[in-house]
């Protein structure tokens, strides 16, 4: 792979997990089908998080709320926070890769592209540009 291709294609953390909850990545320039699907999924996840926060505020203002209702709310908030965190990590990595993010000068744990050390046995190599890769 030459330097020019490296500049145009980068790993992107997908907003969903693969088999066994493993993170999924796509290698590409951000314009392919999987990247567009990931963009749409991120929008849905963020919109759902926004709606859930409104529901949480209403539920917490209700003095008659039950423990079961609070447990259900906490579970959904936890799931939503996990999704939003994943979106933030993905977007932060992409900003850092182009030198536009607040961490553009440093390589923190969340900014690294997947490497050989992070692969699990039998996970295989990266796919072609635009193909999802589960690690």
Short mmCIF file of C-alpha atoms in Angstrom, two decimals:
data_model
loop_
_atom_site.label_atom_id
_atom_site.label_comp_id
_atom_site.label_asym_id
_atom_site.label_seq_id
_atom_site.Cartn_x
_atom_site.Cartn_y
_atom_site.Cartn_z
CA UNK A 1 0.00 0.00 0.00
CA UNK A 2 1.51 3.34 -0.97
CA UNK A 3 1.49 6.57 1.03
CA UNK A 4 -1.18 8.19 -1.17
CA UNK A 5 -3.60 5.35 -0.55
CA UNK A 6 -2.87 5.51 3.20
CA UNK A 7 -3.94 9.16 3.20
CA UNK A 8 -7.20 8.39 1.41
CA UNK A 9 -8.19 5.23 3.28
CA UNK A 10 -8.45 4.92 7.03
CA UNK A 11 -10.01 2.52 9.49
CA UNK A 12 -13.33 3.66 10.91
CA UNK A 13 -14.93 2.19 13.99
CA UNK A 14 -18.46 1.16 13.05
CA UNK A 15 -21.43 2.07 15.27
CA UNK A 16 -22.34 -1.59 15.70
CA UNK A 17 -20.48 -4.65 16.88
CA UNK A 18 -19.80 -7.87 15.06
CA UNK A 19 -20.13 -11.44 16.22
CA UNK A 20 -19.50 -11.96 19.92
CA UNK A 21 -19.64 -8.19 20.52
CA UNK A 22 -16.31 -7.54 18.82
CA UNK A 23 -15.75 -4.07 17.33
CA UNK A 24 -16.19 -3.72 13.59
CA UNK A 25 -14.17 -1.49 11.28
CA UNK A 26 -14.41 -0.39 7.69
CA UNK A 27 -11.38 0.56 5.63
CA UNK A 28 -12.10 3.23 3.07
CA UNK A 29 -12.29 6.89 2.20
CA UNK A 30 -15.65 7.44 3.94
CA UNK A 31 -17.77 7.55 0.79
CA UNK A 32 -18.68 3.87 0.34
CA UNK A 33 -21.90 2.04 1.05
CA UNK A 34 -20.84 0.78 4.50
CA UNK A 35 -19.64 4.26 5.52
CA UNK A 36 -22.96 5.81 4.47
CA UNK A 37 -24.84 3.09 6.35
CA UNK A 38 -22.68 3.80 9.42
CA UNK A 39 -23.41 7.54 9.11
CA UNK A 40 -27.15 6.81 9.04
CA UNK A 41 -26.89 4.45 12.02
CA UNK A 42 -24.97 7.07 14.02
CA UNK A 43 -27.72 9.63 13.32
CA UNK A 44 -30.39 7.17 14.48
CA UNK A 45 -28.43 6.35 17.64
CA UNK A 46 -27.91 10.02 18.51
CA UNK A 47 -31.57 10.87 17.83
CA UNK A 48 -32.69 7.99 20.01
CA UNK A 49 -30.36 9.14 22.80
CA UNK A 50 -31.88 12.62 22.59
CA UNK A 51 -35.41 11.21 22.80
CA UNK A 52 -34.43 8.96 25.70
CA UNK A 53 -33.07 11.91 27.67
CA UNK A 54 -36.42 13.67 27.29
CA UNK A 55 -38.22 10.55 28.47
CA UNK A 56 -35.82 10.25 31.42
CA UNK A 57 -36.50 13.82 32.50
CA UNK A 58 -40.25 13.19 32.41
CA UNK A 59 -39.98 9.93 34.29
CA UNK A 60 -37.69 11.37 36.97
CA UNK A 61 -40.07 14.28 37.52
CA UNK A 62 -42.90 11.83 38.25
CA UNK A 63 -43.15 11.15 41.99
CA UNK A 64 -45.10 7.93 41.34
CA UNK A 65 -42.33 6.18 39.38
CA UNK A 66 -41.66 2.58 40.42
CA UNK A 67 -38.36 0.83 40.98
CA UNK A 68 -39.00 -1.36 37.95
CA UNK A 69 -39.52 1.72 35.77
CA UNK A 70 -36.30 3.28 37.05
CA UNK A 71 -34.43 0.03 36.43
CA UNK A 72 -35.75 -0.11 32.86
CA UNK A 73 -34.78 3.54 32.32
CA UNK A 74 -31.29 2.99 33.73
CA UNK A 75 -30.80 0.00 31.44
CA UNK A 76 -31.83 1.97 28.34
CA UNK A 77 -29.69 4.96 29.37
CA UNK A 78 -26.69 2.64 29.81
CA UNK A 79 -27.21 1.13 26.35
CA UNK A 80 -27.62 4.56 24.82
CA UNK A 81 -24.53 5.93 26.55
CA UNK A 82 -22.50 3.01 25.19
CA UNK A 83 -23.70 3.78 21.65
CA UNK A 84 -23.03 7.52 21.97
CA UNK A 85 -19.55 6.81 23.38
CA UNK A 86 -18.82 4.58 20.39
CA UNK A 87 -19.95 7.34 17.99
CA UNK A 88 -17.74 9.86 19.80
CA UNK A 89 -14.72 7.54 19.66
CA UNK A 90 -15.26 6.89 15.96
CA UNK A 91 -15.66 10.56 15.11
CA UNK A 92 -12.76 11.58 17.34
CA UNK A 93 -10.47 9.09 15.63
CA UNK A 94 -11.46 10.37 12.21
CA UNK A 95 -10.87 13.98 13.27
CA UNK A 96 -7.49 13.09 14.72
CA UNK A 97 -6.56 11.25 11.53
CA UNK A 98 -7.04 14.43 9.48
CA UNK A 99 -5.39 16.61 12.12
CA UNK A 100 -8.57 18.50 13.00
CA UNK A 101 -9.39 17.08 16.41
CA UNK A 102 -8.39 18.29 19.86
CA UNK A 103 -6.10 15.24 20.22
CA UNK A 104 -4.61 15.56 16.75
CA UNK A 105 -1.08 15.66 18.11
CA UNK A 106 -1.31 12.67 20.45
CA UNK A 107 -2.16 9.04 19.96
CA UNK A 108 -4.36 7.97 22.86
CA UNK A 109 -5.83 4.49 23.23
CA UNK A 110 -9.04 5.51 21.49
CA UNK A 111 -7.26 7.12 18.55
CA UNK A 112 -5.27 4.13 17.36
CA UNK A 113 -6.21 2.20 14.27
CA UNK A 114 -6.50 -1.54 14.79
CA UNK A 115 -3.16 -3.29 14.57
CA UNK A 116 -1.84 -6.81 14.67
CA UNK A 117 -1.69 -6.80 18.47
CA UNK A 118 -5.40 -6.03 18.78
CA UNK A 119 -6.50 -8.85 16.48
CA UNK A 120 -7.93 -11.94 18.02
CA UNK A 121 -6.86 -15.37 16.80
CA UNK A 122 -8.63 -16.31 13.60
CA UNK A 123 -9.89 -12.79 12.94
CA UNK A 124 -8.24 -12.52 9.53
CA UNK A 125 -6.87 -9.55 7.72
CA UNK A 126 -8.49 -6.25 6.80
CA UNK A 127 -10.92 -6.40 3.90
CA UNK A 128 -10.79 -4.38 0.74
CA UNK A 129 -11.54 -0.67 0.81
CA UNK A 130 -15.14 -0.12 1.90
CA UNK A 131 -15.57 -3.62 3.35
CA UNK A 132 -16.46 -4.03 7.03
CA UNK A 133 -13.82 -5.72 9.13
CA UNK A 134 -14.71 -7.33 12.46
CA UNK A 135 -11.90 -7.77 14.93
#
